[in-house]
PDB file of C-alpha atoms and ligand atoms in Angstrom:
ATOM      1  CA  MET I1424     -51.732  25.864  -0.979  1.00  0.00           C
ATOM      2  CA  GLY I1425     -53.472  22.699  -2.065  1.00  0.00           C
ATOM      3  CA  GLY I1426     -55.911  20.217  -1.306  1.00  0.00           C
ATOM      4  CA  HIS I1427     -58.497  20.836   1.626  1.00  0.00           C
ATOM      5  CA  HIS I1428     -57.207  24.918   1.980  1.00  0.00           C
ATOM      6  CA  ALA I1429     -57.990  25.064  -1.804  1.00  0.00           C
ATOM      7  CA  TYR I1430     -61.462  23.375  -1.557  1.00  0.00           C
ATOM      8  CA  GLU I1431     -62.578  25.322   1.082  1.00  0.00           C
ATOM      9  CA  LYS I1432     -61.514  28.192  -0.886  1.00  0.00           C
ATOM     10  CA  LEU I1433     -63.536  27.297  -3.603  1.00  0.00           C
ATOM     11  CA  THR I1434     -66.762  26.369  -1.735  1.00  0.00           C
ATOM     12  CA  ASN I1435     -66.580  30.083  -0.041  1.00  0.00           C
ATOM     13  CA  CYS I1436     -66.137  31.799  -3.385  1.00  0.00           C
ATOM     14  CA  LEU I1437     -69.030  29.366  -4.535  1.00  0.00           C
ATOM     15  CA  LYS I1438     -71.148  30.601  -2.044  1.00  0.00           C
ATOM     16  CA  THR I1439     -70.720  34.318  -2.772  1.00  0.00           C
ATOM     17  CA  VAL I1440     -70.928  33.936  -6.374  1.00  0.00           C
ATOM     18  CA  ARG I1441     -74.269  32.175  -5.505  1.00  0.00           C
ATOM     19  CA  GLU I1442     -75.576  35.140  -3.385  1.00  0.00           C
ATOM     20  CA  LYS I1443     -75.610  37.319  -6.577  1.00  0.00           C
ATOM     21  CA  THR I1444     -76.617  35.210  -9.349  1.00  0.00           C
ATOM     22  CA  ASP I1445     -77.870  31.817  -9.896  1.00  0.00           C
ATOM     23  CA  PHE I1446     -77.049  31.474 -13.297  1.00  0.00           C
ATOM     24  CA  THR I1447     -76.257  28.168 -14.557  1.00  0.00           C
ATOM     25  CA  PRO I1448     -73.550  28.490 -17.545  1.00  0.00           C
ATOM     26  CA  LYS I1449     -73.249  25.522 -19.982  1.00  0.00           C
ATOM     27  CA  VAL I1450     -69.862  26.951 -21.570  1.00  0.00           C
ATOM     28  CA  ALA I1451     -67.127  28.640 -19.850  1.00  0.00           C
ATOM     29  CA  ILE I1452     -64.736  31.090 -21.855  1.00  0.00           C
ATOM     30  CA  VAL I1453     -61.635  32.574 -20.625  1.00  0.00           C
ATOM     31  CA  LEU I1454     -60.759  35.538 -23.150  1.00  0.00           C
ATOM     32  CA  GLY I1455     -57.099  36.211 -23.788  1.00  0.00           C
ATOM     33  CA  SER I1456     -55.655  39.480 -25.137  1.00  0.00           C
ATOM     34  CA  GLY I1457     -57.266  40.563 -27.688  1.00  0.00           C
ATOM     35  CA  LEU I1458     -60.638  39.267 -26.748  1.00  0.00           C
ATOM     36  CA  GLY I1459     -61.327  41.977 -24.051  1.00  0.00           C
ATOM     37  CA  ASP I1460     -64.234  43.609 -25.942  1.00  0.00           C
ATOM     38  CA  TYR I1461     -65.980  39.907 -26.552  1.00  0.00           C
ATOM     39  CA  ALA I1462     -68.822  40.958 -24.170  1.00  0.00           C
ATOM     40  CA  GLU I1463     -70.259  42.810 -26.934  1.00  0.00           C
ATOM     41  CA  GLN I1464     -71.056  39.146 -28.619  1.00  0.00           C
ATOM     42  CA  ILE I1465     -73.071  38.395 -25.410  1.00  0.00           C
ATOM     43  CA  ARG I1466     -76.751  38.833 -24.176  1.00  0.00           C
ATOM     44  CA  VAL I1467     -75.327  39.921 -20.595  1.00  0.00           C
ATOM     45  CA  GLU I1468     -77.449  38.754 -18.171  1.00  0.00           C
ATOM     46  CA  THR I1469     -75.296  40.067 -15.019  1.00  0.00           C
ATOM     47  CA  GLU I1470     -71.690  40.844 -14.462  1.00  0.00           C
ATOM     48  CA  LEU I1471     -69.494  40.041 -11.263  1.00  0.00           C
ATOM     49  CA  PRO I1472     -66.027  41.606 -10.936  1.00  0.00           C
ATOM     50  CA  TYR I1473     -63.565  39.475  -8.978  1.00  0.00           C
ATOM     51  CA  HIS I1474     -62.778  41.723  -6.347  1.00  0.00           C
ATOM     52  CA  GLU I1475     -66.221  41.148  -5.044  1.00  0.00           C
ATOM     53  CA  ILE I1476     -65.367  37.428  -4.467  1.00  0.00           C
ATOM     54  CA  ALA I1477     -63.695  37.007  -1.220  1.00  0.00           C
ATOM     55  CA  GLY I1478     -60.545  35.288  -2.022  1.00  0.00           C
ATOM     56  CA  PHE I1479     -60.397  35.028  -6.213  1.00  0.00           C
ATOM     57  CA  PRO I1480     -57.357  36.010  -7.480  1.00  0.00           C
ATOM     58  CA  VAL I1481     -57.239  39.507  -8.935  1.00  0.00           C
ATOM     59  CA  SER I1482     -55.075  40.209 -11.816  1.00  0.00           C
ATOM     60  CA  THR I1483     -52.286  42.888 -11.871  1.00  0.00           C
ATOM     61  CA  VAL I1484     -51.369  43.110 -14.955  1.00  0.00           C
ATOM     62  CA  PRO I1485     -52.720  46.793 -16.521  1.00  0.00           C
ATOM     63  CA  GLY I1486     -55.218  45.272 -19.444  1.00  0.00           C
ATOM     64  CA  HIS I1487     -56.480  42.571 -17.656  1.00  0.00           C
ATOM     65  CA  ALA I1488     -58.979  43.650 -14.906  1.00  0.00           C
ATOM     66  CA  GLY I1489     -61.467  41.292 -14.375  1.00  0.00           C
ATOM     67  CA  LYS I1490     -64.797  39.976 -14.225  1.00  0.00           C
ATOM     68  CA  PHE I1491     -67.255  37.400 -14.649  1.00  0.00           C
ATOM     69  CA  ILE I1492     -69.811  37.937 -17.494  1.00  0.00           C
ATOM     70  CA  PHE I1493     -72.888  35.781 -17.358  1.00  0.00           C
ATOM     71  CA  GLY I1494     -75.275  35.703 -20.445  1.00  0.00           C
ATOM     72  CA  TYR I1495     -76.182  33.888 -23.719  1.00  0.00           C
ATOM     73  CA  ILE I1496     -74.329  33.400 -26.966  1.00  0.00           C
ATOM     74  CA  ASP I1497     -77.469  32.375 -29.173  1.00  0.00           C
ATOM     75  CA  ASN I1498     -79.536  30.236 -26.397  1.00  0.00           C
ATOM     76  CA  ILE I1499     -76.498  28.880 -25.032  1.00  0.00           C
ATOM     77  CA  PRO I1500     -75.675  30.019 -21.196  1.00  0.00           C
ATOM     78  CA  VAL I1501     -72.231  30.809 -20.953  1.00  0.00           C
ATOM     79  CA  VAL I1502     -69.707  32.573 -18.002  1.00  0.00           C
ATOM     80  CA  CYS I1503     -67.018  34.684 -19.609  1.00  0.00           C
ATOM     81  CA  MET I1504     -63.851  35.648 -17.532  1.00  0.00           C
ATOM     82  CA  LYS I1505     -62.701  38.756 -18.540  1.00  0.00           C
ATOM     83  CA  GLY I1506     -59.284  38.763 -17.075  1.00  0.00           C
ATOM     84  CA  ARG I1507     -57.249  36.174 -15.960  1.00  0.00           C
ATOM     85  CA  VAL I1508     -54.542  35.526 -13.581  1.00  0.00           C
ATOM     86  CA  HIS I1509     -51.010  34.621 -14.493  1.00  0.00           C
ATOM     87  CA  TYR I1510     -48.733  32.443 -12.473  1.00  0.00           C
ATOM     88  CA  TYR I1511     -46.025  35.029 -12.868  1.00  0.00           C
ATOM     89  CA  GLU I1512     -48.055  37.251 -10.999  1.00  0.00           C
ATOM     90  CA  GLY I1513     -47.086  35.419  -7.956  1.00  0.00           C
ATOM     91  CA  TYR I1514     -50.183  33.297  -7.128  1.00  0.00           C
ATOM     92  CA  ASP I1515     -50.114  30.006  -5.948  1.00  0.00           C
ATOM     93  CA  ILE I1516     -50.477  27.522  -8.442  1.00  0.00           C
ATOM     94  CA  SER I1517     -54.021  26.481  -7.276  1.00  0.00           C
ATOM     95  CA  ASP I1518     -55.334  30.090  -7.280  1.00  0.00           C
ATOM     96  CA  VAL I1519     -54.496  30.350 -10.924  1.00  0.00           C
ATOM     97  CA  VAL I1520     -56.681  27.535 -11.857  1.00  0.00           C
ATOM     98  CA  LEU I1521     -59.492  28.327  -9.136  1.00  0.00           C
ATOM     99  CA  PRO I1522     -61.422  30.181 -11.612  1.00  0.00           C
ATOM    100  CA  VAL I1523     -61.804  27.117 -13.745  1.00  0.00           C
ATOM    101  CA  ARG I1524     -62.729  24.916 -10.871  1.00  0.00           C
ATOM    102  CA  LEU I1525     -65.472  27.513  -9.691  1.00  0.00           C
ATOM    103  CA  MET I1526     -67.193  28.054 -13.349  1.00  0.00           C
ATOM    104  CA  ARG I1527     -67.149  23.892 -13.143  1.00  0.00           C
ATOM    105  CA  MET I1528     -68.890  24.106  -9.733  1.00  0.00           C
ATOM    106  CA  LEU I1529     -71.461  26.867 -11.137  1.00  0.00           C
ATOM    107  CA  GLY I1530     -72.348  24.342 -14.020  1.00  0.00           C
ATOM    108  CA  ALA I1531     -70.319  24.733 -16.840  1.00  0.00           C
ATOM    109  CA  GLU I1532     -69.401  21.617 -18.861  1.00  0.00           C
ATOM    110  CA  ILE I1533     -67.199  22.998 -21.331  1.00  0.00           C
ATOM    111  CA  LEU I1534     -64.039  24.759 -21.081  1.00  0.00           C
ATOM    112  CA  PHE I1535     -63.095  27.368 -24.177  1.00  0.00           C
ATOM    113  CA  LEU I1536     -59.479  28.729 -23.816  1.00  0.00           C
ATOM    114  CA  THR I1537     -58.102  31.533 -25.437  1.00  0.00           C
ATOM    115  CA  ASN I1538     -54.943  33.283 -25.475  1.00  0.00           C
ATOM    116  CA  ALA I1539     -52.084  35.331 -27.191  1.00  0.00           C
ATOM    117  CA  ALA I1540     -49.343  33.453 -27.939  1.00  0.00           C
ATOM    118  CA  GLY I1541     -45.709  33.871 -29.744  1.00  0.00           C
ATOM    119  CA  GLY I1542     -45.764  31.485 -33.086  1.00  0.00           C
ATOM    120  CA  VAL I1543     -42.444  29.176 -32.974  1.00  0.00           C
ATOM    121  CA  ASN I1544     -43.625  27.185 -35.925  1.00  0.00           C
ATOM    122  CA  ASN I1545     -41.916  28.770 -38.750  1.00  0.00           C
ATOM    123  CA  SER I1546     -44.832  28.613 -41.176  1.00  0.00           C
ATOM    124  CA  PHE I1547     -46.928  30.942 -38.803  1.00  0.00           C
ATOM    125  CA  HIS I1548     -47.586  34.757 -39.089  1.00  0.00           C
ATOM    126  CA  ALA I1549     -48.275  37.228 -36.518  1.00  0.00           C
ATOM    127  CA  GLY I1550     -52.361  37.396 -36.900  1.00  0.00           C
ATOM    128  CA  ASP I1551     -52.811  33.913 -37.386  1.00  0.00           C
ATOM    129  CA  LEU I1552     -55.114  31.676 -35.186  1.00  0.00           C
ATOM    130  CA  MET I1553     -54.337  28.145 -34.026  1.00  0.00           C
ATOM    131  CA  LEU I1554     -56.479  25.458 -32.846  1.00  0.00           C
ATOM    132  CA  ILE I1555     -54.834  23.903 -29.967  1.00  0.00           C
ATOM    133  CA  LYS I1556     -54.478  20.251 -30.428  1.00  0.00           C
ATOM    134  CA  ASP I1557     -52.289  19.577 -27.410  1.00  0.00           C
ATOM    135  CA  HIS I1558     -49.735  20.949 -24.984  1.00  0.00           C
ATOM    136  CA  LEU I1559     -46.614  20.642 -23.761  1.00  0.00           C
ATOM    137  CA  ALA I1560     -47.087  21.112 -19.714  1.00  0.00           C
ATOM    138  CA  MET I1561     -43.429  19.979 -18.630  1.00  0.00           C
ATOM    139  CA  PHE I1562     -42.470  23.850 -17.998  1.00  0.00           C
ATOM    140  CA  ALA I1563     -45.426  24.946 -15.911  1.00  0.00           C
ATOM    141  CA  PRO I1564     -45.695  23.606 -12.516  1.00  0.00           C
ATOM    142  CA  ASN I1565     -48.616  21.064 -12.338  1.00  0.00           C
ATOM    143  CA  PRO I1566     -51.862  22.811 -10.664  1.00  0.00           C
ATOM    144  CA  LEU I1567     -52.878  19.653  -9.311  1.00  0.00           C
ATOM    145  CA  ILE I1568     -50.040  19.242  -6.786  1.00  0.00           C
ATOM    146  CA  GLY I1569     -50.605  19.026  -3.439  1.00  0.00           C
ATOM    147  CA  PRO I1570     -53.569  16.701  -1.674  1.00  0.00           C
ATOM    148  CA  ASN I1571     -55.894  15.623  -4.456  1.00  0.00           C
ATOM    149  CA  ILE I1572     -59.380  17.516  -3.995  1.00  0.00           C
ATOM    150  CA  GLU I1573     -61.279  14.073  -4.340  1.00  0.00           C
ATOM    151  CA  GLU I1574     -64.750  16.011  -4.563  1.00  0.00           C
ATOM    152  CA  LEU I1575     -63.136  17.376  -7.974  1.00  0.00           C
ATOM    153  CA  GLY I1576     -61.503  14.424  -9.716  1.00  0.00           C
ATOM    154  CA  THR I1577     -59.089  11.727  -9.504  1.00  0.00           C
ATOM    155  CA  ARG I1578     -55.292  11.879  -8.103  1.00  0.00           C
ATOM    156  CA  PHE I1579     -53.685  11.001 -11.348  1.00  0.00           C
ATOM    157  CA  PRO I1580     -56.163  12.239 -14.301  1.00  0.00           C
ATOM    158  CA  ASP I1581     -55.647  10.692 -17.614  1.00  0.00           C
ATOM    159  CA  MET I1582     -54.098  13.627 -20.012  1.00  0.00           C
ATOM    160  CA  SER I1583     -53.887  11.627 -23.558  1.00  0.00           C
ATOM    161  CA  ALA I1584     -56.819  13.950 -25.207  1.00  0.00           C
ATOM    162  CA  VAL I1585     -56.894  17.300 -23.195  1.00  0.00           C
ATOM    163  CA  TYR I1586     -58.484  18.929 -26.067  1.00  0.00           C
ATOM    164  CA  ASP I1587     -61.685  17.492 -27.327  1.00  0.00           C
ATOM    165  CA  ARG I1588     -61.978  15.683 -30.737  1.00  0.00           C
ATOM    166  CA  GLU I1589     -65.527  16.931 -31.313  1.00  0.00           C
ATOM    167  CA  LEU I1590     -64.983  20.453 -30.404  1.00  0.00           C
ATOM    168  CA  GLN I1591     -61.963  20.940 -32.408  1.00  0.00           C
ATOM    169  CA  GLN I1592     -63.740  19.303 -35.285  1.00  0.00           C
ATOM    170  CA  ILE I1593     -66.760  22.044 -34.627  1.00  0.00           C
ATOM    171  CA  ILE I1594     -64.238  24.653 -34.427  1.00  0.00           C
ATOM    172  CA  LYS I1595     -62.480  23.490 -37.342  1.00  0.00           C
ATOM    173  CA  ASN I1596     -65.704  23.383 -39.390  1.00  0.00           C
ATOM    174  CA  LYS I1597     -66.757  26.942 -38.195  1.00  0.00           C
ATOM    175  CA  ALA I1598     -63.378  28.380 -39.428  1.00  0.00           C
ATOM    176  CA  ALA I1599     -63.594  26.642 -43.125  1.00  0.00           C
ATOM    177  CA  GLU I1600     -67.552  27.756 -43.299  1.00  0.00           C
ATOM    178  CA  ASN I1601     -66.809  31.599 -42.147  1.00  0.00           C
ATOM    179  CA  GLY I1602     -63.628  31.777 -44.487  1.00  0.00           C
ATOM    180  CA  ILE I1603     -61.362  32.159 -41.501  1.00  0.00           C
ATOM    181  CA  TYR I1604     -57.607  30.770 -41.706  1.00  0.00           C
ATOM    182  CA  LEU I1605     -56.879  28.329 -39.000  1.00  0.00           C
ATOM    183  CA  GLN I1606     -53.565  26.785 -37.800  1.00  0.00           C
ATOM    184  CA  GLU I1607     -53.306  23.855 -35.597  1.00  0.00           C
ATOM    185  CA  GLY I1608     -50.674  22.975 -33.103  1.00  0.00           C
ATOM    186  CA  VAL I1609     -49.085  22.145 -29.930  1.00  0.00           C
ATOM    187  CA  TYR I1610     -49.021  25.160 -27.364  1.00  0.00           C
ATOM    188  CA  ALA I1611     -46.315  25.322 -24.426  1.00  0.00           C
ATOM    189  CA  GLN I1612     -46.992  27.236 -21.276  1.00  0.00           C
ATOM    190  CA  LEU I1613     -43.748  28.837 -19.879  1.00  0.00           C
ATOM    191  CA  THR I1614     -44.026  30.622 -16.763  1.00  0.00           C
ATOM    192  CA  GLY I1615     -43.003  33.982 -17.985  1.00  0.00           C
ATOM    193  CA  PRO I1616     -42.972  36.817 -17.292  1.00  0.00           C
ATOM    194  CA  SER I1617     -39.700  37.482 -19.159  1.00  0.00           C
ATOM    195  CA  TYR I1618     -40.085  36.284 -23.007  1.00  0.00           C
ATOM    196  CA  GLU I1619     -38.228  33.295 -24.076  1.00  0.00           C
ATOM    197  CA  SER I1620     -34.885  33.604 -25.582  1.00  0.00           C
ATOM    198  CA  PRO I1621     -34.109  32.550 -28.917  1.00  0.00           C
ATOM    199  CA  ALA I1622     -32.178  29.095 -27.703  1.00  0.00           C
ATOM    200  CA  ASP I1623     -35.474  28.624 -25.872  1.00  0.00           C
ATOM    201  CA  VAL I1624     -37.496  29.076 -28.963  1.00  0.00           C
ATOM    202  CA  ARG I1625     -35.572  26.857 -31.016  1.00  0.00           C
ATOM    203  CA  ALA I1626     -35.495  24.201 -28.291  1.00  0.00           C
ATOM    204  CA  LEU I1627     -39.373  24.036 -27.980  1.00  0.00           C
ATOM    205  CA  ARG I1628     -39.571  23.702 -31.772  1.00  0.00           C
ATOM    206  CA  MET I1629     -37.399  20.737 -31.576  1.00  0.00           C
ATOM    207  CA  LEU I1630     -39.649  19.090 -28.609  1.00  0.00           C
ATOM    208  CA  GLY I1631     -42.855  19.597 -31.159  1.00  0.00           C
ATOM    209  CA  CYS I1632     -43.963  22.927 -29.765  1.00  0.00           C
ATOM    210  CA  ASP I1633     -45.977  25.491 -32.360  1.00  0.00           C
ATOM    211  CA  ALA I1634     -46.941  28.149 -30.122  1.00  0.00           C
ATOM    212  CA  VAL I1635     -45.609  29.530 -26.719  1.00  0.00           C
ATOM    213  CA  GLY I1636     -47.570  31.374 -24.061  1.00  0.00           C
ATOM    214  CA  MET I1637     -47.780  32.043 -20.194  1.00  0.00           C
ATOM    215  CA  SER I1638     -51.029  30.714 -19.709  1.00  0.00           C
ATOM    216  CA  THR I1639     -53.994  28.112 -20.490  1.00  0.00           C
ATOM    217  CA  VAL I1640     -52.196  24.464 -19.833  1.00  0.00           C
ATOM    218  CA  VAL I1641     -52.567  24.576 -16.198  1.00  0.00           C
ATOM    219  CA  GLU I1642     -55.943  25.651 -16.852  1.00  0.00           C
ATOM    220  CA  ALA I1643     -56.743  22.787 -19.064  1.00  0.00           C
ATOM    221  CA  ILE I1644     -55.201  20.534 -17.013  1.00  0.00           C
ATOM    222  CA  ALA I1645     -57.373  21.465 -13.787  1.00  0.00           C
ATOM    223  CA  ALA I1646     -60.353  21.425 -16.078  1.00  0.00           C
ATOM    224  CA  ARG I1647     -59.471  17.764 -17.336  1.00  0.00           C
ATOM    225  CA  HIS I1648     -59.186  16.907 -13.411  1.00  0.00           C
ATOM    226  CA  CYS I1649     -62.382  17.866 -12.994  1.00  0.00           C
ATOM    227  CA  GLY I1650     -64.435  16.433 -16.104  1.00  0.00           C
ATOM    228  CA  MET I1651     -65.040  19.075 -18.263  1.00  0.00           C
ATOM    229  CA  ARG I1652     -64.394  19.288 -22.034  1.00  0.00           C
ATOM    230  CA  VAL I1653     -61.898  21.397 -23.101  1.00  0.00           C
ATOM    231  CA  CYS I1654     -60.808  23.270 -26.462  1.00  0.00           C
ATOM    232  CA  GLY I1655     -58.539  26.297 -27.045  1.00  0.00           C
ATOM    233  CA  ILE I1656     -57.411  28.578 -29.641  1.00  0.00           C
ATOM    234  CA  SER I1657     -54.325  30.735 -29.722  1.00  0.00           C
ATOM    235  CA  CYS I1658     -53.741  33.836 -31.479  1.00  0.00           C
ATOM    236  CA  ILE I1659     -50.477  34.081 -32.677  1.00  0.00           C
ATOM    237  CA  SER I1660     -49.480  37.804 -31.853  1.00  0.00           C
ATOM    238  CA  ASN I1661     -46.024  37.683 -32.646  1.00  0.00           C
ATOM    239  CA  LEU I1662     -43.165  35.416 -33.869  1.00  0.00           C
ATOM    240  CA  ALA I1663     -41.627  34.002 -30.755  1.00  0.00           C
ATOM    241  CA  ALA I1664     -38.116  35.667 -30.104  1.00  0.00           C
ATOM    242  CA  GLY I1665     -35.262  35.313 -32.807  1.00  0.00           C
ATOM    243  CA  MET I1666     -37.587  34.726 -35.289  1.00  0.00           C
ATOM    244  CA  SER I1667     -38.019  38.205 -36.301  1.00  0.00           C
ATOM    245  CA  ALA I1668     -35.662  41.225 -36.559  1.00  0.00           C
ATOM    246  CA  GLU I1669     -37.321  43.107 -33.777  1.00  0.00           C
ATOM    247  CA  PRO I1670     -37.674  42.681 -29.980  1.00  0.00           C
ATOM    248  CA  LEU I1671     -40.682  41.761 -28.388  1.00  0.00           C
ATOM    249  CA  ASN I1672     -42.673  44.118 -26.142  1.00  0.00           C
ATOM    250  CA  HIS I1673     -46.202  43.997 -24.321  1.00  0.00           C
ATOM    251  CA  LYS I1674     -47.702  46.956 -26.317  1.00  0.00           C
ATOM    252  CA  GLU I1675     -46.949  45.185 -30.064  1.00  0.00           C
ATOM    253  CA  VAL I1676     -48.250  42.126 -28.817  1.00  0.00           C
ATOM    254  CA  GLN I1677     -51.326  43.465 -27.400  1.00  0.00           C
ATOM    255  CA  GLU I1678     -51.914  45.519 -30.724  1.00  0.00           C
ATOM    256  CA  ALA I1679     -51.523  42.304 -32.882  1.00  0.00           C
ATOM    257  CA  ALA I1680     -53.800  40.525 -30.826  1.00  0.00           C
ATOM    258  CA  ASP I1681     -56.567  43.442 -31.426  1.00  0.00           C
ATOM    259  CA  MET I1682     -56.022  43.251 -35.201  1.00  0.00           C
ATOM    260  CA  ALA I1683     -56.837  39.355 -34.969  1.00  0.00           C
ATOM    261  CA  ALA I1684     -59.518  40.219 -32.922  1.00  0.00           C
ATOM    262  CA  PRO I1685     -62.652  40.314 -35.441  1.00  0.00           C
ATOM    263  CA  ARG I1686     -61.721  36.814 -36.636  1.00  0.00           C
ATOM    264  CA  PHE I1687     -61.053  35.603 -33.400  1.00  0.00           C
ATOM    265  CA  LYS I1688     -64.574  36.864 -31.840  1.00  0.00           C
ATOM    266  CA  LYS I1689     -66.498  35.411 -34.919  1.00  0.00           C
ATOM    267  CA  LEU I1690     -64.997  31.940 -34.532  1.00  0.00           C
ATOM    268  CA  VAL I1691     -65.222  31.712 -30.714  1.00  0.00           C
ATOM    269  CA  THR I1692     -69.038  32.850 -31.326  1.00  0.00           C
ATOM    270  CA  GLU I1693     -69.919  30.793 -34.351  1.00  0.00           C
ATOM    271  CA  SER I1694     -68.423  27.590 -32.313  1.00  0.00           C
ATOM    272  CA  VAL I1695     -69.858  28.048 -29.216  1.00  0.00           C
ATOM    273  CA  LYS I1696     -73.459  27.984 -30.900  1.00  0.00           C
ATOM    274  CA  GLU I1697     -72.794  24.699 -32.156  1.00  0.00           C
ATOM    275  CA  PHE I1698     -71.648  23.639 -28.442  1.00  0.00           C
TER     276      PHE I1698
HETATM  277  N1  HPA Q2353     -43.771  34.169 -25.710  1.00  0.00           N
HETATM  278  C1  HPA Q2353     -44.682  33.952 -24.662  1.00  0.00           C
HETATM  279  N2  HPA Q2353     -45.901  34.519 -24.344  1.00  0.00           N
HETATM  280  C2  HPA Q2353     -46.372  35.450 -25.449  1.00  0.00           C
HETATM  281  C3  HPA Q2353     -45.782  35.593 -26.371  1.00  0.00           C
HETATM  282  C4  HPA Q2353     -44.427  35.274 -26.603  1.00  0.00           C
HETATM  283  O1  HPA Q2353     -44.014  35.257 -27.765  1.00  0.00           O
HETATM  284  N3  HPA Q2353     -46.329  36.190 -27.279  1.00  0.00           N
HETATM  285  C5  HPA Q2353     -47.755  36.295 -26.376  1.00  0.00           C
HETATM  286  N4  HPA Q2353     -47.720  35.819 -25.389  1.00  0.00           N
END
């Protein structure tokens, strides 16, 4: 469901949010696995559970239950998404990116994406953080398919610099200043929900992929379409399939992400202060 319907849904969601808060965020932050308790870092003004917004996609994954958190990091007004929906849950791709578009309509100019990802680059280790320099979008459905929403952006948006150079530099500086080791690389979004096969992972590596996950790229595309500046960090929660002796399981992915959480939170917070 793209186009006019999607825009009508968005304006309805906007109306509901505006009945509850007049907060105008500058930065929108999507919290991936491992950043679930990030709200501790925020001077919270108000929270809004997703299920209170008619038409808003609500996650079905354990540990992803969702709400918007509105508040301040230092003096920067932010909106955080605690929990996001994934395409593999069965939502239409336009619903997967609805929250990003809604945050834009609330006033957010910058989108900070975070996720847990499998390391594809042979030099990565579980627990590493990776600055997203670029992405591979061709394995996920394009979120802009359908009639173009002219109110948001152009039909054929440029994607030659999805991840904002200036924001990347701030994140790199903050990592260095805080002694946080930061890898850099290309993130690929596959649909999931099954993890990759070892052959998938070898193919991704040959294509220039450094990390693989099930989110982020479609959100980045929708954000660029509607004129947001975008940046992102992956937490490498595991080496991708076939790279270690162990099979992958969601619980271990979650636990590894939790272990990296203190560094992850510090880097996000210190960076946003400079945005
Ligand atoms: N593959 C895909 N998505 C993931 C992985 C992975 O290995 N780890 C965390 N999210």
